[in-house]
XYZ file of C-alpha atoms in Angstrom:
327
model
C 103.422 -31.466 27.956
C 100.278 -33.509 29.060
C 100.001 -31.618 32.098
C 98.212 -28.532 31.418
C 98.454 -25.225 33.224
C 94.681 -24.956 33.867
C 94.752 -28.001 35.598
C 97.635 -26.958 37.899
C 96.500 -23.592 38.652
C 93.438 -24.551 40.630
C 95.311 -26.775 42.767
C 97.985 -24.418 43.903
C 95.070 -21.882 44.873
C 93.444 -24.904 46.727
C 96.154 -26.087 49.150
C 97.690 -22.512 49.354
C 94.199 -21.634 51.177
C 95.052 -24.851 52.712
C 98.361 -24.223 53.775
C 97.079 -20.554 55.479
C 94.692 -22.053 57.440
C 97.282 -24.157 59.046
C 99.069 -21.060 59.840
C 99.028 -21.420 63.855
C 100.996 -24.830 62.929
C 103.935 -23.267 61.136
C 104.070 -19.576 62.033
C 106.744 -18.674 64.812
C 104.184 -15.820 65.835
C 101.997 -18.562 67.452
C 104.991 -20.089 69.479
C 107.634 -22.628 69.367
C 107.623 -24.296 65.901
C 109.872 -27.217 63.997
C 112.167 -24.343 61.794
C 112.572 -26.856 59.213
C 109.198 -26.658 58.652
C 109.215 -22.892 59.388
C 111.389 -22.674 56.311
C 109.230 -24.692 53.921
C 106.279 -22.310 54.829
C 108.222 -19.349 54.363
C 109.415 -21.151 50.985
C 105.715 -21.267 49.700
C 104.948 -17.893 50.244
C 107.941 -16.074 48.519
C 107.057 -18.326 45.266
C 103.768 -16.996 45.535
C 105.052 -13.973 46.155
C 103.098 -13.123 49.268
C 106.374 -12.288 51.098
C 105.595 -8.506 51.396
C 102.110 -9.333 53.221
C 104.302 -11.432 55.750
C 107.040 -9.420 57.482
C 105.753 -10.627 60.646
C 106.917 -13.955 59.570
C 110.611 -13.025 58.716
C 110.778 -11.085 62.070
C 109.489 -13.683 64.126
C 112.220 -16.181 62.664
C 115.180 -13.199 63.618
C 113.630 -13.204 66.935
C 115.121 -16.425 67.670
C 118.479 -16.532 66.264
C 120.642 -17.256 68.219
C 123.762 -15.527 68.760
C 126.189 -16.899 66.778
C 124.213 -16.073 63.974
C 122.898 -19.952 63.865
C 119.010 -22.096 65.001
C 118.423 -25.302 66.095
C 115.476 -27.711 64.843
C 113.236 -26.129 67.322
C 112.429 -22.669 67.685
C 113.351 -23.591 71.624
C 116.844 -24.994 71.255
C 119.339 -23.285 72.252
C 122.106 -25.004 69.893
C 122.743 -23.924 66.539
C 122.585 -26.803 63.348
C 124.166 -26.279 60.307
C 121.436 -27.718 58.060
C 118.500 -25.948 59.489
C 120.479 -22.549 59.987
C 121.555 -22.820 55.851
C 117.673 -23.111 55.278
C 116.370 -20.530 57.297
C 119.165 -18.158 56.127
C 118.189 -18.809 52.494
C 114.688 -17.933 53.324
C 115.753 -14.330 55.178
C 118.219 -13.325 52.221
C 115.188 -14.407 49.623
C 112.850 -12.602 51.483
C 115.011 -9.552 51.781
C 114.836 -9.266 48.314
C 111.050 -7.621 48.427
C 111.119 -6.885 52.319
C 114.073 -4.540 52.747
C 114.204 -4.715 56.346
C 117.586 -3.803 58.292
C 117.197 -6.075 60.487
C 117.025 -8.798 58.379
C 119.877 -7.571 56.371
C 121.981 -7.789 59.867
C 120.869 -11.642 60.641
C 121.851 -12.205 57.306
C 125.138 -10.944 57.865
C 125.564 -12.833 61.425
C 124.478 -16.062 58.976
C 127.381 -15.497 57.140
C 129.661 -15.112 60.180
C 128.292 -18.356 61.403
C 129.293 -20.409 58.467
C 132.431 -18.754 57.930
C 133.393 -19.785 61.404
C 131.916 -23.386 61.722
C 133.198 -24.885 58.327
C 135.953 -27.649 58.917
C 139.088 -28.060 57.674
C 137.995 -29.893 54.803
C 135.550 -27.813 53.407
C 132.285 -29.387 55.110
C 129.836 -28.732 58.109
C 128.323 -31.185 60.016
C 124.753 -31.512 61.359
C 123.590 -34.607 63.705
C 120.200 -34.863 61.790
C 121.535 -34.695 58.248
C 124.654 -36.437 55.927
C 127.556 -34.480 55.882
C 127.339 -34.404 52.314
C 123.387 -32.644 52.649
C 125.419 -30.575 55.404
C 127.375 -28.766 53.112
C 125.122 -28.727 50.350
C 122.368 -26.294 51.726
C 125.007 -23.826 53.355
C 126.831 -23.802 50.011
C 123.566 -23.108 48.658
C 123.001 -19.621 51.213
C 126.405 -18.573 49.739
C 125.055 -19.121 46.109
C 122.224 -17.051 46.796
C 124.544 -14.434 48.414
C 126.941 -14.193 45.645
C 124.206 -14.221 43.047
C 122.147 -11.393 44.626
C 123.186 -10.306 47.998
C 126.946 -9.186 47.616
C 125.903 -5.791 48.708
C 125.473 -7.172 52.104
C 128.692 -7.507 53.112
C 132.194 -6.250 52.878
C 134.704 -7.414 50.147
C 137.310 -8.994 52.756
C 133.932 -10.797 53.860
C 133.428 -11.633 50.291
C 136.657 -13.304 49.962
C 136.109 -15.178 53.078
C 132.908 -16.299 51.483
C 134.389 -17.414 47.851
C 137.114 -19.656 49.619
C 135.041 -21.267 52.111
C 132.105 -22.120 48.600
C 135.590 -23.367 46.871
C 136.308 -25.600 49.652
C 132.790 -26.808 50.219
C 132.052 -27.176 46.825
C 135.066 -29.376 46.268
C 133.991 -31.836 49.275
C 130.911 -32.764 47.651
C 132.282 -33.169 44.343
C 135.210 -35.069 45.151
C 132.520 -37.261 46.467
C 130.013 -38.181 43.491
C 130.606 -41.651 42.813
C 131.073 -42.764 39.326
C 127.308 -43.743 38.531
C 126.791 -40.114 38.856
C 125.246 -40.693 42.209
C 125.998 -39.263 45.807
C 125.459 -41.380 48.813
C 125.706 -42.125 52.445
C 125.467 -45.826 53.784
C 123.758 -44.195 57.308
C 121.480 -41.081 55.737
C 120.925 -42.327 52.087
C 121.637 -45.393 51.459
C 119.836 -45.334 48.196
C 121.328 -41.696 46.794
C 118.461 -40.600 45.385
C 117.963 -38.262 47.360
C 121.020 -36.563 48.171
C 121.745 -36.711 44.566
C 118.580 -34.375 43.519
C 119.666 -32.356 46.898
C 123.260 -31.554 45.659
C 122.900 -31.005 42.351
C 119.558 -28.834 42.615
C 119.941 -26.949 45.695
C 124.277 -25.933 45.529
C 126.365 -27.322 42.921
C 124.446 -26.357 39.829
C 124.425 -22.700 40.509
C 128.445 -22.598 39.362
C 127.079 -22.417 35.754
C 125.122 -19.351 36.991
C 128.196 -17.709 39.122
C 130.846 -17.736 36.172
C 131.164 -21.381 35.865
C 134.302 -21.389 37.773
C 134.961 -25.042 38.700
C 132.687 -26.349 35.237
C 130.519 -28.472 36.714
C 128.133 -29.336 33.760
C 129.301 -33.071 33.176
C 128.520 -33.503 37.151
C 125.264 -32.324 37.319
C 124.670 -33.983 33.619
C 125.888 -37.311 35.372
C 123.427 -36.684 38.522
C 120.538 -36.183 36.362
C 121.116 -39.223 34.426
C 121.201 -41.339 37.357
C 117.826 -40.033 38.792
C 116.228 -40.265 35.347
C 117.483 -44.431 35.804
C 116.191 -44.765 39.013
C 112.780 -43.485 38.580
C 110.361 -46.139 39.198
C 107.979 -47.503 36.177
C 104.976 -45.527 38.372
C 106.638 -42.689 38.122
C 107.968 -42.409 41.811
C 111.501 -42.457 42.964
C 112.932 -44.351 45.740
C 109.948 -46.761 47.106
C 107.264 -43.877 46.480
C 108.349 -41.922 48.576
C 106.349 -38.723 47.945
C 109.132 -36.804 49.710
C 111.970 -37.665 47.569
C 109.749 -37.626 44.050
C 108.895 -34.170 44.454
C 113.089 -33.213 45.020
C 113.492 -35.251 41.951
C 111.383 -33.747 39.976
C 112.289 -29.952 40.962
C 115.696 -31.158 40.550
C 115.561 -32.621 36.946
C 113.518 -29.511 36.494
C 116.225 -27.004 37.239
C 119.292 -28.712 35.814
C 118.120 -29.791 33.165
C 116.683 -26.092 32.227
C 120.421 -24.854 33.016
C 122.226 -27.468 31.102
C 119.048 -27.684 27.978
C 118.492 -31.349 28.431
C 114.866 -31.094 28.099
C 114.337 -33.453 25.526
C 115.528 -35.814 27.634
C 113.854 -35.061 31.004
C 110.393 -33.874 29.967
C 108.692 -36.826 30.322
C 110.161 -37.764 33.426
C 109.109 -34.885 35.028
C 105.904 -35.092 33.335
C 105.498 -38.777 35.095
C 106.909 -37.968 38.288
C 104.205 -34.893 38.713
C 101.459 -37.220 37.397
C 102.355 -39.541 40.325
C 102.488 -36.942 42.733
C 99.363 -35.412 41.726
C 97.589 -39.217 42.235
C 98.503 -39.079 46.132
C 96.642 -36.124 47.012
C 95.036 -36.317 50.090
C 91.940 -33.884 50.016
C 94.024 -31.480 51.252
C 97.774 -31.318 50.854
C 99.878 -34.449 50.091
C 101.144 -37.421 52.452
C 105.050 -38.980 53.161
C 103.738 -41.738 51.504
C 100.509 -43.286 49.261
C 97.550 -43.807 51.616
C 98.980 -41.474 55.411
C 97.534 -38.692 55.957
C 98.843 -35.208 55.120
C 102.006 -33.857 56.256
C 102.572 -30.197 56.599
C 105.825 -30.271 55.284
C 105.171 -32.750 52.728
C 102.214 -29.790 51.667
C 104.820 -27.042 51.601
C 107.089 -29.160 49.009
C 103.764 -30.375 46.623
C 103.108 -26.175 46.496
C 107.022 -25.752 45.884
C 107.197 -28.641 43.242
C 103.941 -27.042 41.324
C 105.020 -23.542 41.276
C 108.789 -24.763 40.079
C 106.714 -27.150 37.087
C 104.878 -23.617 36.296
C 107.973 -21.610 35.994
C 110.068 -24.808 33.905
C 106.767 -24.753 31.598
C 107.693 -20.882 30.945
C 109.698 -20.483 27.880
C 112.914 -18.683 29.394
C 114.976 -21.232 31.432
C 115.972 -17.916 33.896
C 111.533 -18.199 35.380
C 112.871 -21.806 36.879
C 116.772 -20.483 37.486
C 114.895 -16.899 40.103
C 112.820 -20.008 42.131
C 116.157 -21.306 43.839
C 117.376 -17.695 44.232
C 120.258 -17.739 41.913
C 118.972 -14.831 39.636
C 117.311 -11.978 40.796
């Protein structure tokens, strides 16, 4: 690949100094913060494996759960969302992993209770601020994580509970990829690119790593193929938007490292990266060429660099440990 290591390793030690001096802006031990960003910071330090330096962090995040085990967007609100609660819970299990803390072992556990008990019918959550379809993805994803390295937290009736309420969720979304290989939603993502690099990345992939019990490697095959059509002759996906290049490229990244399409993808990851590396701000990245840096658009340029160092390893299973799905 063109991109070389010593050229990527400087950056991420750039904007991760970056990122820390922003910490009064995304640490919940300075007061009330967005927990969707909350959970991109705490992203960026377990993948540079600064977690155990940071216990403060994970605390401060169980401090405000709320009772039934969910959060809302805020630190402040009192209502629990299914989107933001998936992401915050995948950050406490992950963390858990080097922290070892029994308290976050228990909000773990209340996590679980929450999903268990707000999971419709038909297999999906919903959250006012996200697609159904992105709904269900990320809490599907906490219960990857959970049966890939967490199983010791909870009982095995609660295990069963948790194995038939993935079945049904994973279902819902795959009944729903359309036959371009693409997932969308006319109000959320109109476009699917998107919520097509979401699914298959952050839940539906892991299957292949959990027994392969519903054989979902023509899916994700399909998904990839239709961001790899999509991607614009710049490089970007989806209007370059900086956002939704960097979960394309993490996405092609993983599955295709699961399902050893490499050939195929290499280059389009290799362009995609090249374009997000042109609209750098001086520090961190923006949502889009030319605005100034966003936070949270920082977090995910860190999280898409240290996911391209791990798919440049030679073992697919580096890449396959940065969503949690290994230990």
């Amino acid at each position: 690949m063109s991109i070389r290591m010593d050229q990527i390793h400087p950056i991420i030690a750039r904007e991760y100094d970056y990122f820390m001096s922003e910490h009064p802006h995304w640490s919940l031990t300075k007061g009330d913060q967005d927990l969707e960003l909350v959970a991109h910071a705490l992203r960026v330090l377990l993948h540079m494996k600064t977690t155990p330096q940071h216990l403060s962090e994970y605390l401060a995040l169980v401090d405000c759960q709320h009772a039934d085990g969910g959060w809302g967007k805020m630190s402040s609100n009192k209502e629990s969302a299914a989107w933001v609660t998936a992401f915050c819970s995948l950050m406490l299990i992950r963390g858990n992993l080097s922290l070892h803390h029994p308290r976050i072992g228990e909000a773990v556990r209340k996590c679980v209770r929450y999903f268990l008990e707000t999971q419709k019918e038909d297999g999906k959550w919903s959250d006012p601020s996200w697609a159904d379809l992105d709904a269900v993805s990320h809490p599907i994803s906490f219960f990857d994580v959970l049966l890939a390295v967490g199983k010791r937290l909870v009982d095995e009736p609660t295990l069963a509970k948790v194995k038939d309420s993935w079945r049904k969720g994973m279902k819902f979304m795959l009944d729903r990829q359309a036959a371009d290989g693409g997932w969308y939603d006319p109000e959320f993502h109109p476009t699917g690119v998107e919520i097509t690099a979401h699914l298959i990345q952050d839940s539906i992939v892991a299957d292949l790593l959990l027994g392969n019990e519903l054989n979902v490697a023509e899916c994700c095959r399909k998904g990839v193929r239709k961001l790899l059509s999509v991607q614009a002759a710049d490089g970007s996906w989806d209007g370059e938007n900086v956002d939704h290049t960097m979960d394309c490229c993490r996405s092609i990244m993983l599955v295709c490292s699961v399902l050893n399409m490499r050939p195929e993808c290499d280059r389009a990851i290799e362009r995609g990266l090249e374009w997000i590396l042109q609209q750098k701000c001086e520090h961190g990245w923006p949502d889009f060429p030319g605005m100034e840096t966003n936070l949270e658009r920082t977090c995910d340029g860190l999280d898409a660099l240290l996911k391209y160092k791990a798919y440049s390893q030679p073992v697919a299973t580096a890449i396959v440990k940065l969503w949690g799905y290994a230990a």
